[in-house]
Short mmCIF file of C-alpha atoms in Angstrom, two decimals:
data_model
loop_
_atom_site.label_atom_id
_atom_site.label_comp_id
_atom_site.label_asym_id
_atom_site.label_seq_id
_atom_site.Cartn_x
_atom_site.Cartn_y
_atom_site.Cartn_z
CA MET A 1 31.54 19.15 35.45
CA ALA A 2 29.10 21.44 33.58
CA ALA A 3 25.71 22.01 35.20
CA LEU A 4 22.83 20.03 33.74
CA LEU A 5 20.23 21.73 31.61
CA HIS A 6 16.71 21.42 32.99
CA VAL A 7 13.85 21.31 30.46
CA ASP A 8 10.09 20.75 31.02
CA VAL A 9 8.34 18.77 28.28
CA HIS A 10 4.53 18.84 28.05
CA LEU A 11 2.07 16.74 26.04
CA PRO A 12 -1.17 18.31 24.75
CA SER A 13 -3.06 16.23 27.30
CA GLY A 14 -1.30 18.15 30.09
CA SER A 15 1.08 15.41 31.14
CA ALA A 16 4.54 16.83 31.87
CA CYS A 17 8.12 15.59 32.44
CA SER A 18 10.98 17.53 33.98
CA LEU A 19 14.18 16.35 32.34
CA ALA A 20 17.88 17.10 32.98
CA LEU A 21 20.46 16.76 30.20
CA PRO A 22 24.08 17.73 29.63
CA PRO A 23 24.40 21.14 27.95
CA ASP A 24 26.07 19.55 24.90
CA ALA A 25 23.07 17.22 24.27
CA CYS A 26 21.08 17.47 21.09
CA VAL A 27 17.32 17.64 20.45
CA GLY A 28 17.27 13.92 19.72
CA ASP A 29 18.59 13.18 23.22
CA LEU A 30 15.85 15.29 24.74
CA LYS A 31 13.24 13.55 22.61
CA ILE A 32 14.42 10.06 23.62
CA ALA A 33 14.34 11.07 27.29
CA ALA A 34 10.81 12.41 26.85
CA GLN A 35 9.71 9.23 25.09
CA GLN A 36 11.02 7.14 27.94
CA CYS A 37 9.35 9.36 30.55
CA PHE A 38 5.95 9.36 28.79
CA GLN A 39 6.35 5.73 27.60
CA ARG A 40 5.38 6.90 24.10
CA SER A 41 7.32 6.59 20.90
CA PHE A 42 7.32 8.86 17.86
CA LEU A 43 7.20 12.25 19.60
CA ARG A 44 8.08 15.49 17.83
CA LEU A 45 9.39 18.37 19.95
CA VAL A 46 8.10 21.85 19.30
CA LYS A 47 9.20 25.18 20.83
CA GLU A 48 7.28 28.41 20.18
CA GLY A 49 5.43 26.82 17.29
CA LYS A 50 8.59 25.64 15.52
CA ALA A 51 9.44 21.93 15.13
CA LEU A 52 12.91 21.06 16.38
CA GLU A 53 15.25 18.89 14.33
CA ASN A 54 16.73 15.89 16.14
CA LEU A 55 20.36 16.55 15.14
CA LEU A 56 20.49 20.14 16.40
CA PRO A 57 22.38 20.76 19.66
CA LEU A 58 20.08 22.13 22.35
CA SER A 59 21.93 25.44 22.33
CA GLU A 60 21.43 25.91 18.57
CA ALA A 61 17.76 24.98 18.94
CA GLY A 62 17.41 27.88 21.37
CA ILE A 63 16.69 25.69 24.40
CA LYS A 64 17.91 27.16 27.66
CA ASP A 65 17.83 26.05 31.25
CA GLY A 66 14.23 26.11 32.56
CA ASP A 67 12.61 26.27 29.12
CA LEU A 68 9.23 24.69 28.28
CA VAL A 69 9.03 22.45 25.21
CA SER A 70 5.89 20.85 23.77
CA ALA A 71 5.77 17.23 22.53
CA VAL A 72 3.45 16.26 19.72
CA VAL A 73 2.54 12.56 19.23
CA GLN A 74 3.17 11.62 15.61
CA SER A 75 1.48 8.88 13.62
CA PRO A 76 4.03 6.65 11.92
CA THR A 77 3.32 5.16 8.54
CA ILE A 78 4.48 1.78 7.22
CA ALA A 79 5.42 1.07 3.61
CA ALA A 80 6.33 -2.37 2.27
CA SER A 81 8.11 -3.87 -0.67
CA LYS A 82 7.88 -7.58 -1.38
CA ARG A 83 10.49 -8.45 1.24
CA ALA A 84 11.06 -5.38 3.36
CA PHE A 85 9.44 -2.64 5.44
CA ALA A 86 10.04 1.09 5.85
CA LEU A 87 8.62 2.87 8.90
CA PHE A 88 8.56 6.71 8.80
CA VAL A 89 6.93 9.70 10.45
CA ARG A 90 5.78 12.58 8.29
CA GLY A 91 8.41 15.29 8.30
CA GLY A 92 10.81 13.02 10.21
CA GLY A 93 13.14 10.14 9.48
CA CYS A 94 12.81 6.56 8.30
CA VAL A 95 13.84 3.06 9.55
CA THR A 96 13.98 0.00 7.31
CA TRP A 97 14.38 -3.75 7.85
CA GLY A 98 13.96 -7.03 5.99
CA ASP A 99 15.79 -8.27 2.89
CA SER A 100 18.65 -5.85 2.18
CA MET A 101 18.38 -6.14 -1.62
CA SER A 102 14.66 -5.33 -1.42
CA GLY A 103 15.07 -2.07 0.48
CA GLY A 104 15.55 -3.46 3.95
CA ASP A 105 18.96 -1.75 4.30
CA SER A 106 18.88 2.05 3.86
CA ARG A 107 22.21 2.83 5.61
CA GLU A 108 23.82 4.33 2.51
CA VAL A 109 21.12 6.98 2.25
CA GLN A 110 20.15 7.25 5.95
CA TYR A 111 21.71 10.72 6.30
CA GLN A 112 19.39 11.92 3.45
CA LEU A 113 16.24 10.39 4.96
CA TRP A 114 14.98 13.38 6.94
CA GLY A 115 11.77 15.29 6.27
CA VAL A 116 10.08 12.25 4.67
CA GLN A 117 6.59 13.03 3.39
CA ARG A 118 5.61 9.80 1.56
CA ILE A 119 7.23 6.54 0.53
CA LYS A 120 6.39 4.44 -2.50
CA SER A 121 7.62 0.88 -3.05
CA ALA A 122 8.38 -1.33 -6.00
CA GLU A 123 9.03 -5.03 -5.58
CA SER A 124 12.64 -4.55 -4.51
CA ALA A 125 13.11 -0.83 -3.86
CA PHE A 126 11.74 2.24 -2.14
CA ALA A 127 11.44 5.89 -3.15
CA ALA A 128 10.84 8.58 -0.52
CA ILE A 129 9.49 12.07 -1.29
CA LEU A 130 11.00 14.61 1.09
CA VAL A 131 9.40 17.80 2.38
CA ASP A 132 11.36 19.89 -0.16
CA GLY A 133 10.06 17.77 -3.07
CA SER A 134 13.30 15.91 -3.65
CA VAL A 135 13.50 12.10 -3.80
CA VAL A 136 15.71 9.50 -2.06
CA THR A 137 15.79 5.91 -3.32
CA TRP A 138 17.32 2.67 -2.03
CA GLY A 139 17.04 -1.03 -2.60
CA HIS A 140 18.08 -3.09 -5.66
CA PRO A 141 20.09 -0.63 -7.76
CA LEU A 142 18.91 -2.03 -11.10
CA LEU A 143 15.26 -2.25 -10.06
CA GLY A 144 14.60 1.30 -8.92
CA GLY A 145 16.88 1.61 -5.94
CA ASP A 146 19.45 3.80 -7.77
CA SER A 147 18.23 7.11 -9.16
CA THR A 148 21.54 8.92 -9.38
CA HIS A 149 21.34 9.44 -13.15
CA VAL A 150 18.07 11.44 -12.74
CA ARG A 151 18.81 12.94 -9.30
CA ASP A 152 19.03 16.51 -10.67
CA GLN A 153 15.57 16.14 -12.22
CA LEU A 154 13.92 14.81 -9.06
CA VAL A 155 12.83 18.15 -7.65
CA GLN A 156 9.36 19.46 -6.80
CA VAL A 157 7.97 15.93 -7.01
CA ARG A 158 4.29 15.60 -6.19
CA GLU A 159 3.63 11.87 -6.54
CA ILE A 160 5.42 8.59 -7.35
CA GLN A 161 4.04 5.46 -8.99
CA SER A 162 5.81 2.14 -9.51
CA THR A 163 5.76 -0.93 -11.67
CA ALA A 164 7.39 -4.08 -10.26
CA ARG A 165 10.88 -2.85 -11.17
CA ALA A 166 10.75 0.86 -11.91
CA PHE A 167 9.44 4.20 -10.69
CA ALA A 168 7.85 7.26 -12.34
CA ALA A 169 7.69 10.61 -10.50
CA LEU A 170 5.09 13.24 -11.33
CA LYS A 171 6.42 16.75 -10.71
CA GLU A 172 4.50 19.88 -9.74
CA ASP A 173 4.95 21.27 -13.27
CA GLY A 174 3.21 18.23 -14.76
CA THR A 175 6.32 16.59 -16.21
CA VAL A 176 7.51 13.05 -15.47
CA VAL A 177 10.83 11.50 -14.50
CA ALA A 178 11.36 7.70 -14.70
CA TRP A 179 14.10 5.34 -13.50
CA GLY A 180 14.70 1.67 -12.85
CA GLU A 181 14.69 -1.24 -15.28
CA PRO A 182 14.14 0.32 -18.73
CA ASP A 183 11.93 -2.50 -20.06
CA SER A 184 9.67 -2.12 -17.04
CA GLY A 185 8.98 1.57 -17.54
CA GLY A 186 12.24 2.96 -16.15
CA ASP A 187 12.96 4.81 -19.45
CA CYS A 188 10.41 7.32 -20.74
CA SER A 189 12.78 9.09 -23.17
CA GLN A 190 10.76 8.08 -26.25
CA VAL A 191 7.63 9.81 -24.97
CA ARG A 192 9.16 12.55 -22.85
CA GLU A 193 7.99 15.34 -25.09
CA LYS A 194 4.41 14.10 -24.76
CA LEU A 195 4.58 13.98 -20.97
CA ARG A 196 3.45 17.51 -20.33
CA ASN A 197 0.55 18.63 -18.11
CA VAL A 198 0.23 15.12 -16.66
CA ARG A 199 -2.69 14.74 -14.20
CA GLU A 200 -1.93 11.27 -12.82
CA ILE A 201 0.06 8.11 -13.48
CA GLN A 202 -1.00 4.47 -13.18
CA ALA A 203 1.10 1.31 -13.51
CA SER A 204 0.84 -2.31 -14.57
CA ASP A 205 3.53 -4.87 -13.81
CA SER A 206 5.96 -3.44 -16.38
CA ALA A 207 4.40 -0.31 -17.96
CA PHE A 208 3.08 3.14 -17.07
CA ALA A 209 0.08 5.10 -18.31
CA ALA A 210 -0.07 8.84 -17.73
CA VAL A 211 -3.39 10.72 -17.95
CA LEU A 212 -2.97 14.28 -19.20
CA GLN A 213 -5.05 17.23 -18.10
CA SER A 214 -6.64 17.06 -21.56
CA GLY A 215 -7.88 13.53 -20.85
CA GLN A 216 -5.47 11.96 -23.36
CA VAL A 217 -3.16 9.06 -22.32
CA VAL A 218 0.61 8.53 -22.83
CA THR A 219 2.09 5.06 -22.21
CA TRP A 220 5.60 3.58 -21.98
CA GLY A 221 7.34 0.41 -20.84
CA SER A 222 6.75 -3.18 -21.84
CA PRO A 223 4.28 -3.46 -24.80
CA ARG A 224 3.05 -6.77 -23.36
CA SER A 225 1.99 -5.00 -20.18
CA GLY A 226 0.32 -2.04 -21.87
CA GLY A 227 3.31 0.14 -22.68
CA ASP A 228 2.14 0.37 -26.29
CA SER A 229 -1.32 1.97 -26.77
CA LYS A 230 -1.10 2.89 -30.48
CA ARG A 231 -3.97 0.51 -31.35
CA VAL A 232 -6.42 2.52 -29.24
CA ARG A 233 -4.79 5.94 -29.34
CA ASP A 234 -7.80 7.64 -31.03
CA GLN A 235 -10.09 6.24 -28.35
CA LEU A 236 -8.04 7.47 -25.41
CA VAL A 237 -9.72 10.83 -25.01
CA SER A 238 -11.69 12.32 -22.11
CA VAL A 239 -10.20 9.66 -19.82
CA LYS A 240 -11.35 9.98 -16.19
CA GLN A 241 -9.38 7.18 -14.55
CA ILE A 242 -7.31 4.03 -15.30
CA GLN A 243 -7.23 0.56 -13.81
CA SER A 244 -4.53 -2.05 -14.48
CA SER A 245 -3.80 -5.73 -14.23
CA ASP A 246 -0.26 -7.11 -14.53
CA PHE A 247 -0.57 -7.23 -18.34
CA ALA A 248 -3.09 -4.62 -19.42
CA PHE A 249 -4.86 -1.30 -18.74
CA ALA A 250 -8.50 -0.28 -18.87
CA ALA A 251 -9.43 3.39 -19.10
CA LEU A 252 -12.77 4.76 -17.89
CA ARG A 253 -13.87 7.76 -19.99
CA GLU A 254 -16.02 10.70 -18.90
CA ASP A 255 -19.00 9.28 -20.83
CA GLY A 256 -18.81 6.01 -18.83
CA SER A 257 -17.35 3.97 -21.70
CA VAL A 258 -14.24 1.80 -21.39
CA VAL A 259 -11.09 1.38 -23.52
CA ALA A 260 -8.62 -1.50 -22.92
CA TRP A 261 -5.11 -2.20 -24.23
CA GLY A 262 -2.12 -4.45 -23.48
CA ASP A 263 -1.85 -8.21 -23.87
CA PRO A 264 -5.09 -9.21 -25.68
CA ASP A 265 -5.15 -12.59 -23.92
CA PHE A 266 -5.10 -10.97 -20.49
CA GLY A 267 -7.66 -8.17 -20.67
CA GLY A 268 -5.91 -5.94 -23.20
CA HIS A 269 -8.71 -6.28 -25.75
CA LEU A 270 -12.36 -5.48 -25.01
CA GLU A 271 -14.30 -7.61 -27.49
CA PRO A 272 -17.11 -5.83 -29.39
CA GLU A 273 -19.79 -8.03 -27.83
CA ARG A 274 -18.51 -7.24 -24.34
CA ALA A 275 -18.36 -3.53 -25.16
CA ARG A 276 -22.00 -3.68 -26.35
CA ALA A 277 -22.94 -5.35 -23.10
CA ILE A 278 -21.98 -2.15 -21.24
CA GLN A 279 -25.37 -0.50 -21.49
CA ARG A 280 -24.98 1.93 -18.56
CA PRO A 281 -22.07 4.21 -17.62
CA VAL A 282 -19.29 2.39 -15.76
CA GLN A 283 -18.65 3.68 -12.25
CA ALA A 284 -15.64 1.49 -11.34
CA ILE A 285 -13.28 -1.10 -12.80
CA GLN A 286 -11.53 -3.88 -10.91
CA ALA A 287 -8.81 -6.24 -12.17
CA THR A 288 -7.21 -9.56 -11.21
CA ARG A 289 -3.43 -9.68 -11.40
CA SER A 290 -3.54 -12.60 -13.83
CA GLY A 291 -5.31 -10.62 -16.50
CA ALA A 292 -9.07 -10.06 -16.27
CA PHE A 293 -11.25 -7.00 -15.72
CA ALA A 294 -14.70 -6.44 -14.24
CA ALA A 295 -16.59 -3.20 -15.00
CA LEU A 296 -19.27 -2.21 -12.48
CA GLN A 297 -22.04 -0.19 -14.10
CA THR A 298 -24.11 2.49 -12.41
CA ASP A 299 -27.14 0.13 -12.36
CA GLY A 300 -25.15 -2.56 -10.45
CA ALA A 301 -24.61 -4.84 -13.42
CA VAL A 302 -21.15 -6.22 -14.20
CA VAL A 303 -19.35 -6.87 -17.49
CA CYS A 304 -16.11 -8.91 -17.58
CA TRP A 305 -13.39 -9.52 -20.12
CA GLY A 306 -9.86 -10.98 -20.30
CA GLY A 307 -8.46 -14.41 -19.39
CA PRO A 308 -11.47 -16.70 -18.79
CA GLN A 309 -9.77 -18.69 -16.01
CA ALA A 310 -8.62 -15.43 -14.38
CA GLY A 311 -12.15 -14.09 -14.00
CA GLY A 312 -12.75 -12.79 -17.53
CA ASP A 313 -15.71 -15.17 -18.03
CA SER A 314 -18.68 -14.55 -15.71
CA SER A 315 -21.28 -16.33 -17.86
CA GLN A 316 -22.08 -18.97 -15.23
CA VAL A 317 -23.08 -16.31 -12.67
CA GLN A 318 -24.07 -13.47 -14.97
CA HIS A 319 -27.77 -13.78 -14.04
CA GLN A 320 -26.81 -13.16 -10.42
CA LEU A 321 -24.62 -10.12 -11.09
CA HIS A 322 -27.19 -7.42 -10.41
CA GLY A 323 -27.39 -4.90 -7.62
CA VAL A 324 -23.64 -5.12 -7.12
CA ARG A 325 -22.11 -2.34 -4.99
CA GLN A 326 -18.47 -3.43 -4.79
CA ILE A 327 -16.08 -5.86 -6.47
CA ALA A 328 -12.91 -7.37 -4.96
CA ALA A 329 -10.21 -9.23 -6.84
CA CYS A 330 -7.44 -11.66 -5.96
CA GLY A 331 -4.87 -13.13 -8.35
CA ALA A 332 -7.34 -14.97 -10.59
CA ALA A 333 -10.87 -14.51 -9.31
CA PHE A 334 -13.51 -11.87 -8.43
CA ALA A 335 -15.93 -11.50 -5.56
CA ALA A 336 -18.91 -9.12 -5.90
CA ILE A 337 -20.82 -7.79 -2.88
CA ARG A 338 -24.41 -7.10 -3.74
CA GLY A 339 -26.67 -4.51 -2.14
CA ASP A 340 -28.26 -7.11 0.11
CA GLY A 341 -24.88 -8.17 1.52
CA THR A 342 -24.64 -11.48 -0.34
CA VAL A 343 -21.55 -12.39 -2.42
CA ILE A 344 -21.17 -13.77 -5.95
CA THR A 345 -17.80 -15.23 -7.07
CA TRP A 346 -16.27 -16.33 -10.37
CA GLY A 347 -12.91 -17.13 -11.88
CA ASP A 348 -10.37 -19.83 -10.97
CA PRO A 349 -12.00 -22.07 -8.34
CA GLU A 350 -8.72 -22.60 -6.53
CA PHE A 351 -8.26 -18.84 -6.21
CA GLY A 352 -11.66 -18.24 -4.64
CA GLY A 353 -13.76 -18.26 -7.80
CA ASP A 354 -15.94 -21.02 -6.24
CA SER A 355 -17.50 -20.04 -2.88
CA ARG A 356 -20.17 -22.74 -2.68
CA ARG A 357 -18.58 -24.29 0.41
CA VAL A 358 -19.29 -21.11 2.40
CA GLN A 359 -22.13 -19.57 0.42
CA LYS A 360 -24.68 -19.85 3.26
CA GLN A 361 -22.33 -17.86 5.48
CA LEU A 362 -21.83 -15.09 2.94
CA THR A 363 -24.62 -12.83 4.15
CA GLN A 364 -24.59 -9.23 5.43
CA VAL A 365 -21.00 -8.88 4.14
CA ALA A 366 -19.53 -5.42 4.71
CA GLN A 367 -16.08 -5.78 3.11
CA ILE A 368 -13.81 -8.29 1.39
CA SER A 369 -10.00 -8.56 1.41
CA ALA A 370 -7.90 -10.79 -0.85
CA THR A 371 -4.55 -12.52 -0.83
CA GLU A 372 -3.07 -13.75 -4.09
CA HIS A 373 -5.04 -16.99 -3.78
CA GLY A 374 -8.17 -16.38 -1.72
CA PHE A 375 -10.72 -14.10 0.00
CA ALA A 376 -11.77 -13.14 3.47
CA ALA A 377 -15.17 -11.45 4.00
CA VAL A 378 -15.99 -9.41 7.09
CA ARG A 379 -19.67 -9.54 7.94
CA GLN A 380 -21.63 -6.75 9.61
CA ASP A 381 -21.78 -8.84 12.78
CA GLY A 382 -17.96 -8.80 12.90
CA ARG A 383 -17.50 -12.47 11.87
CA VAL A 384 -15.15 -13.60 9.14
CA VAL A 385 -15.63 -16.05 6.28
CA THR A 386 -12.73 -17.31 4.15
CA TRP A 387 -12.49 -19.31 0.93
CA GLY A 388 -10.07 -20.07 -1.85
CA PHE A 389 -6.69 -21.78 -1.82
CA SER A 390 -3.71 -20.44 0.11
CA ALA A 391 -1.05 -21.57 2.53
CA PHE A 392 -3.58 -21.42 5.42
CA PHE A 393 -6.47 -23.23 3.74
CA GLY A 394 -6.67 -26.90 4.64
CA ARG A 395 -5.18 -26.30 8.07
CA ASP A 396 -7.10 -26.68 11.26
CA LEU A 397 -8.39 -23.19 11.97
CA SER A 398 -10.36 -24.21 15.06
CA ARG A 399 -7.76 -22.53 17.22
CA ILE A 400 -8.60 -19.04 15.87
CA LEU A 401 -12.27 -19.34 14.97
CA PRO A 402 -13.46 -18.45 18.48
CA ARG A 403 -11.46 -15.25 18.23
CA LEU A 404 -12.75 -14.22 14.80
CA ARG A 405 -15.53 -12.13 16.33
CA ARG A 406 -16.08 -8.37 16.33
CA VAL A 407 -13.57 -7.96 13.49
CA GLN A 408 -13.31 -4.50 12.00
CA GLN A 409 -10.80 -5.11 9.20
CA VAL A 410 -8.84 -7.86 7.54
CA GLN A 411 -5.33 -7.15 6.14
CA ALA A 412 -3.80 -9.50 3.57
CA SER A 413 -0.25 -10.40 2.49
CA ASP A 414 0.30 -12.49 -0.60
CA TYR A 415 -0.33 -15.70 1.30
CA THR A 416 -2.36 -15.14 4.44
CA PHE A 417 -4.53 -12.74 6.48
CA VAL A 418 -4.63 -11.03 9.84
CA ALA A 419 -7.85 -9.72 11.44
CA LEU A 420 -7.97 -6.46 13.41
CA ARG A 421 -10.72 -6.64 16.04
CA GLU A 422 -12.74 -3.82 17.67
CA ASP A 423 -10.69 -4.06 20.85
CA GLY A 424 -7.50 -3.42 18.86
CA SER A 425 -6.19 -6.98 19.14
CA VAL A 426 -4.95 -8.98 16.16
CA VAL A 427 -5.80 -12.53 15.15
CA THR A 428 -3.33 -14.32 12.84
CA TRP A 429 -4.29 -17.21 10.58
CA ASP A 430 -0.97 -19.11 10.92
CA PRO A 431 -1.25 -21.79 13.66
CA GLU A 432 2.51 -21.55 14.11
CA GLU A 433 2.17 -17.92 15.24
CA ASP A 434 1.57 -16.97 18.85
CA ILE A 435 -1.78 -15.19 18.51
CA ASN A 436 -1.35 -13.61 21.97
CA ARG A 437 2.11 -12.25 21.32
CA LEU A 438 1.14 -8.57 21.42
CA PRO A 439 1.60 -6.87 24.84
CA ASP A 440 -1.47 -6.93 27.04
CA GLY A 441 -3.66 -3.85 26.72
CA ARG A 442 -1.94 -2.69 23.52
CA LYS A 443 -4.22 -1.79 20.62
CA VAL A 444 -3.21 -2.02 17.03
CA GLN A 445 -3.64 1.21 15.06
CA GLN A 446 -2.46 0.08 11.66
CA VAL A 447 -1.15 -3.10 9.93
CA GLN A 448 0.93 -3.37 6.75
CA ALA A 449 2.02 -6.50 4.87
CA SER A 450 4.99 -7.53 2.75
CA SER A 451 4.65 -10.70 0.65
CA SER A 452 4.77 -12.95 3.73
CA ALA A 453 5.20 -10.79 6.86
CA PHE A 454 3.28 -8.21 8.80
CA CYS A 455 4.11 -5.06 10.76
CA ALA A 456 1.69 -3.43 13.23
CA VAL A 457 1.91 -0.03 14.92
CA LEU A 458 0.42 -0.13 18.45
CA ASP A 459 -1.33 2.72 20.31
CA SER A 460 1.70 3.03 22.58
CA GLY A 461 3.81 3.95 19.54
CA THR A 462 5.63 0.63 19.65
CA VAL A 463 5.89 -1.73 16.70
CA ALA A 464 5.28 -5.49 16.44
CA CYS A 465 6.32 -7.69 13.51
CA TRP A 466 5.69 -11.32 12.64
CA GLY A 467 5.96 -13.72 9.68
CA ASP A 468 8.97 -14.62 7.53
CA PRO A 469 12.02 -12.97 9.23
CA LYS A 470 13.82 -12.70 5.88
CA ARG A 471 10.91 -10.65 4.51
CA GLY A 472 10.50 -8.19 7.37
CA GLY A 473 8.91 -10.46 10.05
CA ASP A 474 11.65 -9.58 12.56
CA CYS A 475 12.31 -5.92 13.38
CA SER A 476 14.14 -6.49 16.69
CA GLU A 477 17.47 -5.21 15.32
CA VAL A 478 16.02 -1.76 14.51
CA LEU A 479 13.94 -1.08 17.63
CA GLU A 480 16.59 1.37 18.94
CA GLU A 481 16.57 3.21 15.59
CA MET A 482 12.76 3.46 15.81
CA ALA A 483 13.09 5.17 19.16
CA CYS A 484 15.09 7.91 17.42
CA LEU A 485 12.40 8.68 14.77
#
């Protein structure tokens, strides 16, 4: 029997483990042994300043008996489609779970998923940018999960944006590559010659808008969702940034003016009287998914347009919309935080447009999060106030109210919220969930949501999931794979 190879692994904190492995072991075996010894996941092994690849045999990695190897704690990142999650570490691999047709099954491309830098999701697919600038995709093949016909073009990619069913990649040379459902922006062939020197790309539900270095805008995809901008082409100059709803775009120009296009009934047309109401430069634009926009001016005033029921009509509260510092949006309503910490709402009452029931509690508000159908406000004292209509409203929340204290952040899925407290614990809204399910003493570092499930990374490097198992709420089957990241 061959003699074991002895390797010392050190953390930056000074903690050390002496490990013994067979000489034919690989770097991944050493890493798993170190993770078990330190009781920490997501370690990266480094020798003489060089990161070691998991698949390399120890001999090829230059590791000899008695060597010293450093272990660096990595911060994993979670990406989510509508029904699946992808967990990855920068420069490392990726693990997926949830609905297989929504990107929860990446086995066919798993051997390519190494050196992941960033992951972008559509509703039913994922696209990963690797360290060399290439792209790997998986999920529903017709909705962005299959990029084989543009694979040779997906090099030196800097950024990826997505509609619901397509992707667009911005390359280092300023050109664009698109794939996925053609009618949702997956085909940019008609405007390819115009897509030069692109600065950034934004997306609606089914269309893309690219801002060029010159400040001009090029659009493609579904005309109903803003893919056709011919009507306002002459106005799309000196564009600074773009905001979108599902059905329209709104461009903020350098002079603080706004140009809108897309479905005219859902925010794609800025009426002349609304345009005249913008008397100060606009500093930010927010949009509801159902098709309304709210422009926040530099003086704290707000101008709205689009579907009246979706938040496009603020006439009933217009006299209160002054001194606004931030605007949040759900599916069909807006909530504005004023400088004094009070909140003004408008839009569909069932989506949170009517906050009268909790108005007295909406003071000293620091931040607001939104599901598709409601809002949750975190006050400066760490308490939480909710309103609107969603799966959790109407239930008896008395079980969790005592724990909604010292909240730092609220994360939303399409249907419900979770609260992250100062002590790193999580409070769930669903009475059917075990709110004490996280291991004692574990603190949550980050939380991500699919449409109806959550995934949390704990300070120990472990992962906890809850919610609809079919949409990523159960990650038990991939825990061993996570240990290999």
